[in-house]
Amino acid sequence: MNADQLQNLRLQAGKSESIAKLFAADSSRSEKFTLDACGIHADFSRQLISSELLDALLATVADVRIGAKFAAMFAGDVINTTENRRVLHTAMRAEPSANEWAAQAAVQRERATAFAESVRSRSDIDAVINIGIGGSDLGPAMATRALRPFHDGPIVRFVSNIDAADLDAALEGLDPARTLFIVSSKTFTTLETMHNAERVRAWVSASGTDWTTRCAAATAHPKEALAWGIPADKIFEFSGGVGGRYSLSSVIGLPVMIAIGTENFNELLRGMREMDLHALNASPAMNLPVMHALTWFTNAVLLQLPTVAVVPYSHDLSRVPAFLQQLVMESNGKGVGIDGEELVHGTSPVVWGEPGTNGQHAFFQMLHQGTQVVPVEFVSTVEPLGNDVVAHDLLIANLIAQAEALASGSTTEDTQRRFPGNRPNTVLLLERLDPYSLGALVAMYEHSTAVQGWLMGVNSFDQFGVELGKSMAQIAANAIEKGEADTAQTMTHPLMEWFLRRRQNKS
Ligand code: F6P
């Protein structure tokens, strides 16, 4: 998108005075701004987007050639140009006949699901612990939590943090002889994962159990996994063209396969695949990921609202905000475009959130009356989980009430009790929280993130921004090991020296 297009869109966005006026001006607004796809009902009508702005946004979608970009991604073109890579997450769930990467993924998936089924039927395994971080943790952990009612396999826990407390808590009450560990790491070099993997290997071996019978790996680097000590028949491989945060549908989903079984996992993939085809084929105005991306783009880039609250009114979706933090912020949190030029407009919003109704009793005060406008995304389901229908009706009543109150506000002479309203929000309602719908939701978010990135002109598939911290952590770790602060770390040198002195005094 060039500067003139951005200027034009900002001008249009500036004309959308208030959500109330947009409703008053167009009796068909609800209909126009509501979309149904793959079991997801999306209501975008309370966004600050007029029909004129929507037309301008759709014209930009055409100018930026979003359709061609989707086609190139699905065809396996090298669209991650800064890393000279294909972007292959859609091949992980495509029909095996779709392309060579889909065929390879199907082979690995069959190996992984066969392994998962064998674990599910083993009487000598009580629990499975996934050791991984970032994309090798957040997607599978979010999905396992979301699909709790479908969980009929062994206990599945997730350990990600280098902080020993995380692993300590996960191991509590477990028997090393009856626990299986999955080392999930695309690179098989990540500091946190490799440290925790070493620790559990020692824990299992110390119990007299043969480690090689209690481990598996999901990785894009099978040679490294083999060299580290995972037997070849328990290494499940995925392509380097699958970004960590986009990897749930690859063999990184192994813990989910073990938790819910092959049939349910295949349903998750079916939901993703159907959303993929919808994203690829639906016209922009009827395309759920595209329309969703336009709302997030409008809020973050045009209206310059720096954050977005994602509030699941479904307790089992409680890890969705954390999953989206990586997906959106690691993908689009960039200051330089894919062409290497510095960007003059905003990019990724800060994504945050907690489930409702809990959030109502915590941060909603600020959402209603704070000076900073925070767009809100409500996510829930039509059907209740379990038998407490009254609870679900109350949950949805609260969701709808909050969506209304945020947008319409309330006027009174008493300024303390006044609600300004005009706070944009979207409601996404899944038919029910099942593997198919969750798959569709995840793929919708993946594609929306990519569309936002294409509109912003960034590469949503690299993540150079995490490298500096990683290399500096190595320098700091060496300093702690040597007991000597590194002079290169000038701004933290006194802090490191203080820490080393304190540590010496204690030891
Ligand atoms: O945080 C950076 C990152 O590279 C993420 O992109 C990735 O999901 C995570 O680390 C874990 O990496 P790996 O799967 O290679 O251990």
Short mmCIF file of C-alpha atoms and ligand atoms in Angstrom, two decimals:
data_model
loop_
_atom_site.label_atom_id
_atom_site.label_comp_id
_atom_site.label_asym_id
_atom_site.label_seq_id
_atom_site.Cartn_x
_atom_site.Cartn_y
_atom_site.Cartn_z
CA MET A 1 0.00 0.00 0.00
CA ASN A 2 1.48 3.35 -0.98
CA ALA A 3 1.32 6.65 0.92
CA ASP A 4 -1.58 8.01 -1.19
CA GLN A 5 -3.69 4.91 -0.58
CA LEU A 6 -2.98 5.15 3.16
CA GLN A 7 -3.85 8.84 3.17
CA ASN A 8 -7.11 8.17 1.35
CA LEU A 9 -8.07 5.37 3.75
CA ARG A 10 -7.26 7.58 6.76
CA LEU A 11 -9.42 10.35 5.31
CA GLN A 12 -12.31 7.92 4.88
CA ALA A 13 -11.78 6.50 8.38
CA GLY A 14 -11.84 10.03 9.81
CA LYS A 15 -15.33 10.53 8.38
CA SER A 16 -16.85 7.61 10.34
CA GLU A 17 -17.86 9.81 13.27
CA SER A 18 -19.62 7.32 15.49
CA ILE A 19 -20.94 3.78 15.49
CA ALA A 20 -24.37 5.10 16.49
CA LYS A 21 -24.47 7.40 13.44
CA LEU A 22 -23.38 4.56 11.17
CA PHE A 23 -26.31 2.49 12.42
CA ALA A 24 -28.71 5.42 12.10
CA ALA A 25 -27.60 6.12 8.53
CA ASP A 26 -28.06 2.60 7.24
CA SER A 27 -30.87 0.29 8.30
CA SER A 28 -29.21 -2.65 6.57
CA ARG A 29 -25.92 -2.20 8.44
CA SER A 30 -26.26 -5.33 10.57
CA GLU A 31 -26.86 -7.44 7.50
CA LYS A 32 -24.04 -5.82 5.50
CA PHE A 33 -21.47 -6.26 8.24
CA THR A 34 -22.38 -9.82 9.24
CA LEU A 35 -20.77 -12.86 7.69
CA ASP A 36 -21.07 -16.64 8.13
CA ALA A 37 -18.34 -19.06 7.08
CA CYS A 38 -17.26 -22.56 8.17
CA GLY A 39 -19.52 -22.54 11.22
CA ILE A 40 -18.40 -19.08 12.41
CA HIS A 41 -20.89 -16.22 12.64
CA ALA A 42 -19.04 -12.89 12.56
CA ASP A 43 -20.72 -9.59 13.46
CA PHE A 44 -18.53 -6.63 12.47
CA SER A 45 -21.37 -4.07 12.56
CA ARG A 46 -20.07 -2.24 15.64
CA GLN A 47 -16.74 -1.40 14.00
CA LEU A 48 -16.04 2.21 13.03
CA ILE A 49 -16.27 1.34 9.36
CA SER A 50 -18.77 3.11 7.08
CA SER A 51 -19.93 1.63 3.78
CA GLU A 52 -17.67 4.16 1.99
CA LEU A 53 -14.65 3.15 4.07
CA LEU A 54 -15.44 -0.52 3.46
CA ASP A 55 -15.52 0.15 -0.30
CA ALA A 56 -12.16 1.93 -0.08
CA LEU A 57 -10.71 -0.93 1.98
CA LEU A 58 -11.96 -3.49 -0.52
CA ALA A 59 -10.42 -1.45 -3.34
CA THR A 60 -7.11 -1.59 -1.43
CA VAL A 61 -7.48 -5.36 -1.07
CA ALA A 62 -7.70 -5.50 -4.87
CA ASP A 63 -4.77 -3.07 -5.35
CA VAL A 64 -2.55 -5.00 -2.95
CA ARG A 65 -3.58 -8.18 -4.83
CA ILE A 66 -4.51 -10.11 -1.70
CA GLY A 67 -6.13 -12.86 -3.82
CA ALA A 68 -2.91 -13.39 -5.78
CA LYS A 69 -0.91 -13.39 -2.54
CA PHE A 70 -3.14 -16.11 -1.09
CA ALA A 71 -2.76 -18.09 -4.33
CA ALA A 72 1.03 -17.76 -4.19
CA MET A 73 1.10 -18.89 -0.56
CA PHE A 74 -1.09 -21.94 -1.27
CA ALA A 75 1.01 -22.79 -4.36
CA GLY A 76 4.16 -22.93 -2.25
CA ASP A 77 5.88 -19.92 -3.84
CA VAL A 78 8.77 -18.41 -1.90
CA ILE A 79 6.76 -15.54 -0.38
CA ASN A 80 8.84 -15.36 2.81
CA THR A 81 11.48 -13.52 0.82
CA THR A 82 13.56 -12.23 3.75
CA GLU A 83 14.30 -15.84 4.70
CA ASN A 84 14.02 -17.20 1.15
CA ARG A 85 11.34 -19.69 2.20
CA ARG A 86 8.00 -21.03 1.13
CA VAL A 87 5.08 -20.62 3.55
CA LEU A 88 3.63 -24.09 3.88
CA HIS A 89 1.24 -24.26 6.82
CA THR A 90 -1.80 -24.75 4.57
CA ALA A 91 -0.09 -27.80 3.01
CA MET A 92 0.00 -29.41 6.48
CA ARG A 93 -3.77 -29.94 6.33
CA ALA A 94 -4.44 -29.99 2.59
CA GLU A 95 -5.51 -33.19 0.84
CA PRO A 96 -2.32 -35.22 0.15
CA SER A 97 -2.95 -34.86 -3.58
CA ALA A 98 -2.83 -31.03 -3.34
CA ASN A 99 0.94 -30.73 -3.77
CA GLU A 100 4.25 -32.39 -2.88
CA TRP A 101 4.41 -30.75 0.58
CA ALA A 102 0.89 -31.90 1.43
CA ALA A 103 1.85 -35.43 0.40
CA GLN A 104 4.97 -35.33 2.63
CA ALA A 105 2.95 -33.87 5.52
CA ALA A 106 0.36 -36.65 5.20
CA VAL A 107 3.08 -39.30 5.52
CA GLN A 108 4.42 -37.70 8.71
CA ARG A 109 0.90 -37.14 10.07
CA GLU A 110 0.05 -40.82 9.56
CA ARG A 111 3.19 -41.83 11.44
CA ALA A 112 2.34 -39.36 14.22
CA THR A 113 -1.31 -40.39 14.56
CA ALA A 114 -0.31 -44.08 14.62
CA PHE A 115 2.14 -43.26 17.40
CA ALA A 116 -0.50 -41.19 19.21
CA GLU A 117 -2.98 -44.06 19.05
CA SER A 118 -0.37 -46.47 20.41
CA VAL A 119 0.29 -44.10 23.34
CA ARG A 120 -3.46 -43.75 23.97
CA SER A 121 -3.84 -47.51 24.19
CA ARG A 122 -0.77 -48.18 26.34
CA SER A 123 -1.50 -49.13 29.92
CA ASP A 124 2.02 -48.20 31.07
CA ILE A 125 1.69 -44.45 30.25
CA ASP A 126 -0.31 -42.18 32.56
CA ALA A 127 0.82 -38.80 31.33
CA VAL A 128 2.42 -37.00 28.40
CA ILE A 129 4.44 -33.84 28.78
CA ASN A 130 5.08 -31.58 25.81
CA ILE A 131 8.33 -29.65 26.13
CA GLY A 132 8.38 -26.71 23.73
CA ILE A 133 7.98 -22.95 23.65
CA GLY A 134 6.39 -20.31 21.42
CA GLY A 135 4.71 -22.00 18.48
CA SER A 136 5.85 -25.39 19.77
CA ASP A 137 3.69 -24.81 22.85
CA LEU A 138 1.00 -22.15 22.45
CA GLY A 139 -1.06 -23.72 19.63
CA PRO A 140 -1.15 -27.27 21.03
CA ALA A 141 -1.67 -26.01 24.61
CA MET A 142 -4.50 -23.70 23.51
CA ALA A 143 -6.17 -26.46 21.46
CA THR A 144 -5.83 -29.12 24.17
CA ARG A 145 -7.43 -26.73 26.65
CA ALA A 146 -10.17 -25.72 24.20
CA LEU A 147 -11.06 -29.32 23.40
CA ARG A 148 -11.22 -30.46 27.03
CA PRO A 149 -14.53 -32.34 26.57
CA PHE A 150 -12.93 -34.39 23.76
CA HIS A 151 -9.89 -35.29 25.84
CA ASP A 152 -10.07 -39.05 26.37
CA GLY A 153 -6.36 -39.91 26.20
CA PRO A 154 -3.79 -39.75 29.01
CA ILE A 155 -3.09 -36.57 30.99
CA VAL A 156 -1.33 -34.05 28.72
CA ARG A 157 0.69 -31.19 30.24
CA PHE A 158 2.77 -28.45 28.67
CA VAL A 159 6.12 -27.11 29.85
CA SER A 160 7.62 -24.09 28.12
CA ASN A 161 9.45 -21.79 30.52
CA ILE A 162 13.16 -22.00 31.37
CA ASP A 163 12.04 -21.23 34.93
CA ALA A 164 12.35 -24.57 36.76
CA ALA A 165 9.03 -23.86 38.46
CA ASP A 166 7.21 -24.68 35.23
CA LEU A 167 8.72 -28.16 34.88
CA ASP A 168 8.59 -28.80 38.63
CA ALA A 169 4.85 -28.16 38.63
CA ALA A 170 4.28 -30.32 35.55
CA LEU A 171 6.17 -33.26 37.03
CA GLU A 172 4.28 -33.13 40.31
CA GLY A 173 2.65 -36.45 41.11
CA LEU A 174 4.04 -38.18 38.00
CA ASP A 175 6.03 -41.39 37.84
CA PRO A 176 9.08 -41.14 35.51
CA ALA A 177 8.53 -44.74 34.45
CA ARG A 178 4.96 -43.96 33.35
CA THR A 179 5.43 -40.56 31.66
CA LEU A 180 6.13 -39.85 27.99
CA PHE A 181 7.93 -36.67 26.91
CA ILE A 182 7.56 -34.98 23.54
CA VAL A 183 10.39 -32.61 22.68
CA SER A 184 8.71 -30.14 20.33
CA SER A 185 11.06 -27.77 18.60
CA LYS A 186 11.22 -26.73 14.99
CA THR A 187 14.93 -25.93 15.24
CA PHE A 188 15.87 -28.37 18.02
CA THR A 189 18.21 -25.72 19.38
CA THR A 190 15.92 -23.50 21.51
CA LEU A 191 17.61 -22.86 24.85
CA GLU A 192 14.54 -23.31 27.06
CA THR A 193 13.37 -26.48 25.36
CA MET A 194 16.77 -28.14 25.23
CA HIS A 195 17.48 -27.34 28.89
CA ASN A 196 14.14 -28.78 30.02
CA ALA A 197 14.60 -31.80 27.76
CA GLU A 198 18.01 -32.49 29.34
CA ARG A 199 16.43 -32.26 32.77
CA VAL A 200 13.64 -34.75 32.06
CA ARG A 201 16.03 -37.13 30.34
CA ALA A 202 18.13 -37.15 33.52
CA TRP A 203 14.98 -37.56 35.66
CA VAL A 204 13.75 -40.55 33.67
CA SER A 205 17.18 -42.17 33.45
CA ALA A 206 17.78 -41.74 37.21
CA SER A 207 14.66 -43.83 37.85
CA GLY A 208 16.22 -46.73 35.98
CA THR A 209 13.85 -46.33 33.02
CA ASP A 210 15.21 -46.42 29.49
CA TRP A 211 14.77 -42.84 28.23
CA THR A 212 14.47 -43.97 24.62
CA THR A 213 11.20 -45.70 25.49
CA ARG A 214 9.76 -42.54 27.03
CA CYS A 215 10.40 -39.86 24.42
CA ALA A 216 9.35 -38.56 21.02
CA ALA A 217 10.11 -35.43 19.01
CA ALA A 218 8.34 -33.11 16.59
CA THR A 219 10.83 -31.06 14.60
CA ALA A 220 11.97 -29.71 11.25
CA HIS A 221 15.50 -30.90 12.11
CA PRO A 222 15.32 -34.68 12.52
CA LYS A 223 19.11 -35.16 12.34
CA GLU A 224 19.58 -32.93 15.38
CA ALA A 225 16.84 -34.79 17.26
CA LEU A 226 18.48 -38.12 16.43
CA ALA A 227 21.92 -36.88 17.47
CA TRP A 228 20.42 -35.63 20.74
CA GLY A 229 19.01 -39.06 21.57
CA ILE A 230 15.49 -39.49 20.21
CA PRO A 231 15.09 -42.81 18.35
CA ALA A 232 14.42 -42.35 14.61
CA ASP A 233 11.05 -44.12 14.70
CA LYS A 234 9.79 -41.55 17.20
CA ILE A 235 10.91 -38.43 15.37
CA PHE A 236 8.09 -36.75 13.46
CA GLU A 237 9.15 -34.22 10.89
CA PHE A 238 7.59 -31.10 9.44
CA SER A 239 8.81 -28.72 6.79
CA GLY A 240 11.04 -25.73 7.56
CA GLY A 241 8.53 -23.74 5.51
CA VAL A 242 6.04 -23.93 8.39
CA GLY A 243 6.48 -21.03 10.80
CA GLY A 244 6.40 -21.99 14.50
CA ARG A 245 3.30 -19.90 15.19
CA TYR A 246 1.55 -21.45 12.18
CA SER A 247 2.49 -25.03 13.06
CA LEU A 248 -0.51 -26.42 14.98
CA SER A 249 -1.70 -28.44 11.96
CA SER A 250 1.72 -30.06 11.48
CA VAL A 251 3.11 -32.86 13.68
CA ILE A 252 3.61 -30.16 16.33
CA GLY A 253 -0.03 -31.12 17.02
CA LEU A 254 1.18 -34.51 18.39
CA PRO A 255 0.12 -33.76 22.01
CA VAL A 256 -3.34 -32.81 20.72
CA MET A 257 -3.50 -36.07 18.74
CA ILE A 258 -2.70 -37.98 21.93
CA ALA A 259 -5.26 -36.02 23.95
CA ILE A 260 -8.24 -36.22 21.58
CA GLY A 261 -7.40 -39.06 19.16
CA THR A 262 -6.95 -39.24 15.40
CA GLU A 263 -10.58 -38.83 14.42
CA ASN A 264 -10.99 -35.61 16.39
CA PHE A 265 -7.61 -34.29 15.24
CA ASN A 266 -8.65 -34.91 11.64
CA GLU A 267 -11.79 -32.89 12.33
CA LEU A 268 -9.59 -30.02 13.54
CA LEU A 269 -7.68 -30.25 10.25
CA ARG A 270 -10.95 -30.39 8.28
CA GLY A 271 -12.06 -27.12 9.89
CA MET A 272 -8.73 -25.54 8.96
CA ARG A 273 -8.85 -26.90 5.42
CA GLU A 274 -12.37 -25.60 4.84
CA MET A 275 -11.36 -22.17 6.11
CA ASP A 276 -8.28 -22.33 3.83
CA LEU A 277 -10.46 -22.96 0.81
CA HIS A 278 -12.87 -20.23 1.88
CA ALA A 279 -9.97 -17.76 2.26
CA LEU A 280 -8.62 -18.73 -1.14
CA ASN A 281 -11.90 -18.68 -3.06
CA ALA A 282 -14.44 -16.33 -1.46
CA SER A 283 -14.73 -12.81 -2.84
CA PRO A 284 -13.12 -10.23 -0.50
CA ALA A 285 -16.44 -8.81 0.77
CA MET A 286 -17.66 -12.31 1.67
CA ASN A 287 -14.28 -13.56 2.87
CA LEU A 288 -14.16 -13.97 6.65
CA PRO A 289 -10.36 -13.71 7.15
CA VAL A 290 -10.21 -10.71 4.78
CA MET A 291 -13.10 -8.89 6.47
CA HIS A 292 -11.65 -9.69 9.89
CA ALA A 293 -8.25 -8.38 8.79
CA LEU A 294 -9.85 -5.16 7.51
CA THR A 295 -11.32 -4.46 10.95
CA TRP A 296 -8.04 -5.05 12.77
CA PHE A 297 -6.15 -3.04 10.13
CA THR A 298 -8.62 -0.16 10.42
CA ASN A 299 -8.30 -0.04 14.19
CA ALA A 300 -4.52 -0.44 14.42
CA VAL A 301 -3.30 1.44 11.35
CA LEU A 302 -6.02 3.90 10.31
CA LEU A 303 -7.54 4.83 13.68
CA GLN A 304 -4.20 4.24 15.42
CA LEU A 305 -5.74 2.37 18.35
CA PRO A 306 -2.66 0.60 19.69
CA THR A 307 -4.17 -2.43 21.42
CA VAL A 308 -6.94 -4.97 20.95
CA ALA A 309 -8.57 -7.01 23.71
CA VAL A 310 -9.55 -10.55 22.74
CA VAL A 311 -12.11 -11.73 25.28
CA PRO A 312 -13.33 -15.32 24.95
CA TYR A 313 -16.73 -15.85 26.55
CA SER A 314 -15.81 -19.51 26.79
CA HIS A 315 -13.53 -20.57 29.59
CA ASP A 316 -12.06 -23.36 27.50
CA LEU A 317 -10.84 -20.75 24.98
CA SER A 318 -8.84 -19.02 27.70
CA ARG A 319 -5.48 -19.59 25.96
CA VAL A 320 -6.66 -18.01 22.70
CA PRO A 321 -5.36 -14.53 23.65
CA ALA A 322 -1.89 -15.96 24.41
CA PHE A 323 -1.93 -17.94 21.14
CA LEU A 324 -2.91 -14.79 19.23
CA GLN A 325 -0.21 -12.73 20.94
CA GLN A 326 2.43 -14.82 19.23
CA LEU A 327 0.53 -15.26 15.97
CA VAL A 328 -0.20 -11.56 15.46
CA MET A 329 2.63 -9.80 17.28
CA GLU A 330 5.47 -12.06 16.15
CA SER A 331 4.09 -11.95 12.60
CA ASN A 332 3.31 -8.26 12.23
CA GLY A 333 5.24 -6.50 14.97
CA LYS A 334 7.67 -4.98 12.47
CA GLY A 335 8.98 -1.48 11.77
CA VAL A 336 10.41 -2.28 8.35
CA GLY A 337 8.48 -3.43 5.28
CA ILE A 338 9.19 -6.58 3.31
CA ASP A 339 11.06 -4.31 0.88
CA GLY A 340 13.49 -3.25 3.66
CA GLU A 341 12.12 0.31 3.86
CA GLU A 342 11.14 1.85 7.19
CA LEU A 343 7.39 2.01 7.63
CA VAL A 344 5.65 5.31 8.24
CA HIS A 345 2.48 3.75 9.64
CA GLY A 346 1.66 1.52 12.59
CA THR A 347 1.77 -2.26 12.37
CA SER A 348 0.75 -4.93 14.89
CA PRO A 349 -1.54 -3.92 17.73
CA VAL A 350 -0.75 -5.14 21.23
CA VAL A 351 -2.98 -8.19 21.67
CA TRP A 352 -4.17 -9.04 25.16
CA GLY A 353 -7.17 -10.49 26.93
CA GLU A 354 -8.70 -12.81 29.47
CA PRO A 355 -11.96 -14.74 29.44
CA GLY A 356 -15.29 -13.08 30.14
CA THR A 357 -17.12 -12.73 32.37
CA ASN A 358 -13.98 -12.60 34.58
CA GLY A 359 -12.65 -9.64 32.58
CA GLN A 360 -15.79 -7.66 33.33
CA HIS A 361 -14.78 -7.64 36.98
CA ALA A 362 -11.20 -6.65 36.24
CA PHE A 363 -10.36 -4.49 33.20
CA PHE A 364 -13.76 -3.64 31.69
CA GLN A 365 -13.95 -0.44 33.79
CA MET A 366 -11.10 0.90 31.65
CA LEU A 367 -12.68 -0.41 28.43
CA HIS A 368 -15.90 1.49 29.18
CA GLN A 369 -14.63 4.73 30.68
CA GLY A 370 -10.86 4.88 30.20
CA THR A 371 -9.30 7.59 28.05
CA GLN A 372 -7.75 5.03 25.70
CA VAL A 373 -10.13 3.37 23.26
CA VAL A 374 -9.55 -0.40 23.10
CA PRO A 375 -11.27 -2.40 20.35
CA VAL A 376 -12.69 -5.63 21.75
CA GLU A 377 -13.11 -9.00 20.07
CA PHE A 378 -15.65 -11.26 21.77
CA VAL A 379 -15.44 -14.97 20.95
CA SER A 380 -18.00 -17.53 22.10
CA THR A 381 -20.24 -20.39 21.04
CA VAL A 382 -23.94 -20.75 20.28
CA GLU A 383 -24.26 -24.15 21.92
CA PRO A 384 -23.53 -24.59 25.61
CA LEU A 385 -20.95 -27.02 26.85
CA GLY A 386 -22.32 -29.59 29.25
CA ASN A 387 -25.70 -29.42 30.88
CA ASP A 388 -25.76 -26.01 32.53
CA VAL A 389 -27.74 -24.22 29.83
CA VAL A 390 -28.67 -21.40 32.21
CA ALA A 391 -25.00 -20.62 32.78
CA HIS A 392 -24.40 -20.46 29.04
CA ASP A 393 -27.41 -18.21 28.49
CA LEU A 394 -26.09 -15.87 31.19
CA LEU A 395 -22.66 -15.95 29.58
CA ILE A 396 -24.08 -14.94 26.18
CA ALA A 397 -26.37 -12.35 27.79
CA ASN A 398 -23.28 -10.75 29.32
CA LEU A 399 -21.39 -10.87 26.03
CA ILE A 400 -24.21 -9.18 24.12
CA ALA A 401 -24.72 -6.63 26.90
CA GLN A 402 -21.03 -5.69 26.85
CA ALA A 403 -20.97 -5.42 23.05
CA GLU A 404 -23.98 -3.09 23.21
CA ALA A 405 -22.72 -1.02 26.15
CA LEU A 406 -19.25 -0.51 24.66
CA ALA A 407 -20.69 0.67 21.35
CA SER A 408 -23.72 2.68 22.45
CA GLY A 409 -22.58 4.01 25.84
CA SER A 410 -24.97 5.98 28.02
CA THR A 411 -25.43 9.69 28.59
CA THR A 412 -26.28 11.34 31.90
CA GLU A 413 -25.61 14.68 33.59
CA ASP A 414 -23.43 12.88 36.11
CA THR A 415 -19.99 12.73 34.47
CA GLN A 416 -18.85 9.95 36.84
CA ARG A 417 -21.60 7.72 35.57
CA ARG A 418 -21.35 8.65 31.90
CA PHE A 419 -20.27 6.05 29.32
CA PRO A 420 -18.87 7.61 26.13
CA GLY A 421 -19.58 4.50 24.03
CA ASN A 422 -18.33 4.40 20.42
CA ARG A 423 -15.89 1.65 21.36
CA PRO A 424 -15.53 -0.69 18.37
CA ASN A 425 -16.15 -4.37 18.93
CA THR A 426 -16.67 -7.58 17.00
CA VAL A 427 -18.50 -10.75 18.02
CA LEU A 428 -17.39 -14.14 16.67
CA LEU A 429 -19.77 -16.99 17.50
CA LEU A 430 -18.80 -20.58 16.76
CA GLU A 431 -21.69 -23.00 16.37
CA ARG A 432 -20.13 -25.12 19.12
CA LEU A 433 -16.68 -25.63 20.60
CA ASP A 434 -15.62 -28.75 18.75
CA PRO A 435 -12.48 -29.71 16.80
CA TYR A 436 -13.94 -28.61 13.45
CA SER A 437 -14.95 -25.13 14.66
CA LEU A 438 -11.69 -24.61 16.53
CA GLY A 439 -9.76 -25.54 13.38
CA ALA A 440 -11.80 -23.03 11.37
CA LEU A 441 -11.19 -20.33 13.99
CA VAL A 442 -7.42 -20.93 14.09
CA ALA A 443 -7.12 -20.89 10.29
CA MET A 444 -9.27 -17.74 10.18
CA TYR A 445 -6.82 -16.03 12.55
CA GLU A 446 -3.80 -17.31 10.59
CA HIS A 447 -5.17 -15.91 7.33
CA SER A 448 -6.36 -12.67 8.88
CA THR A 449 -2.84 -12.16 10.26
CA ALA A 450 -1.34 -12.70 6.81
CA VAL A 451 -3.83 -10.30 5.17
CA GLN A 452 -3.07 -7.63 7.80
CA GLY A 453 0.63 -8.13 7.07
CA TRP A 454 0.12 -7.80 3.31
CA LEU A 455 -1.88 -4.60 3.82
CA MET A 456 0.83 -3.23 6.12
CA GLY A 457 3.54 -4.28 3.69
CA VAL A 458 5.40 -6.43 6.23
CA ASN A 459 6.60 -10.03 5.99
CA SER A 460 4.35 -11.90 8.43
CA PHE A 461 6.50 -15.02 8.25
CA ASP A 462 9.89 -13.99 9.64
CA GLN A 463 10.77 -13.02 13.23
CA PHE A 464 14.20 -11.43 13.32
CA GLY A 465 13.07 -9.34 16.30
CA VAL A 466 13.58 -12.22 18.71
CA GLU A 467 17.23 -12.80 17.77
CA LEU A 468 18.95 -9.92 19.62
CA GLY A 469 17.50 -10.95 22.98
CA LYS A 470 18.56 -14.56 22.36
CA SER A 471 22.19 -13.66 21.60
CA MET A 472 22.36 -11.24 24.54
CA ALA A 473 20.96 -13.97 26.82
CA GLN A 474 23.90 -16.14 25.77
CA ILE A 475 26.37 -13.37 26.66
CA ALA A 476 24.64 -12.86 30.03
CA ALA A 477 24.56 -16.62 30.70
CA ASN A 478 28.32 -16.82 29.99
CA ALA A 479 28.91 -13.88 32.36
CA ILE A 480 26.98 -15.60 35.15
CA GLU A 481 28.85 -18.84 34.57
CA LYS A 482 32.23 -17.04 34.70
CA GLY A 483 31.15 -14.81 37.57
CA GLU A 484 32.23 -11.76 35.59
CA ALA A 485 30.00 -9.11 33.98
CA ASP A 486 30.56 -8.54 30.27
CA THR A 487 31.65 -4.96 29.58
CA ALA A 488 29.84 -5.03 26.22
CA GLN A 489 26.49 -5.02 28.05
CA THR A 490 27.00 -1.43 29.16
CA MET A 491 23.51 -0.54 30.32
CA THR A 492 23.07 -3.64 32.47
CA HIS A 493 26.71 -3.96 33.59
CA PRO A 494 26.12 -2.51 37.10
CA LEU A 495 23.03 -4.68 37.53
CA MET A 496 24.95 -7.81 36.54
CA GLU A 497 27.80 -6.93 38.90
CA TRP A 498 25.31 -6.38 41.75
CA PHE A 499 23.65 -9.71 40.98
CA LEU A 500 26.97 -11.58 40.87
CA ARG A 501 28.05 -10.03 44.21
CA ARG A 502 24.73 -11.03 45.82
CA ARG A 503 25.00 -14.50 44.41
CA GLN A 504 28.57 -14.94 45.70
CA ASN A 505 27.54 -13.77 49.17
CA LYS A 506 24.79 -16.34 49.21
CA SER A 507 26.91 -19.28 48.05
O1 F6P B 1 10.48 -16.93 19.82
C1 F6P B 1 11.11 -17.23 18.63
C2 F6P B 1 10.78 -18.58 18.11
O2 F6P B 1 11.65 -18.86 17.08
C3 F6P B 1 9.32 -18.75 17.67
O3 F6P B 1 9.11 -18.26 16.40
C4 F6P B 1 9.15 -20.23 17.79
O4 F6P B 1 7.80 -20.61 17.75
C5 F6P B 1 9.82 -20.47 19.12
O5 F6P B 1 10.94 -19.60 19.13
C6 F6P B 1 10.25 -21.87 19.39
O6 F6P B 1 11.17 -22.31 18.44
P1 F6P B 1 11.47 -23.85 18.21
O7 F6P B 1 10.20 -24.51 17.83
O8 F6P B 1 12.49 -23.89 17.13
O9 F6P B 1 11.99 -24.41 19.51
#
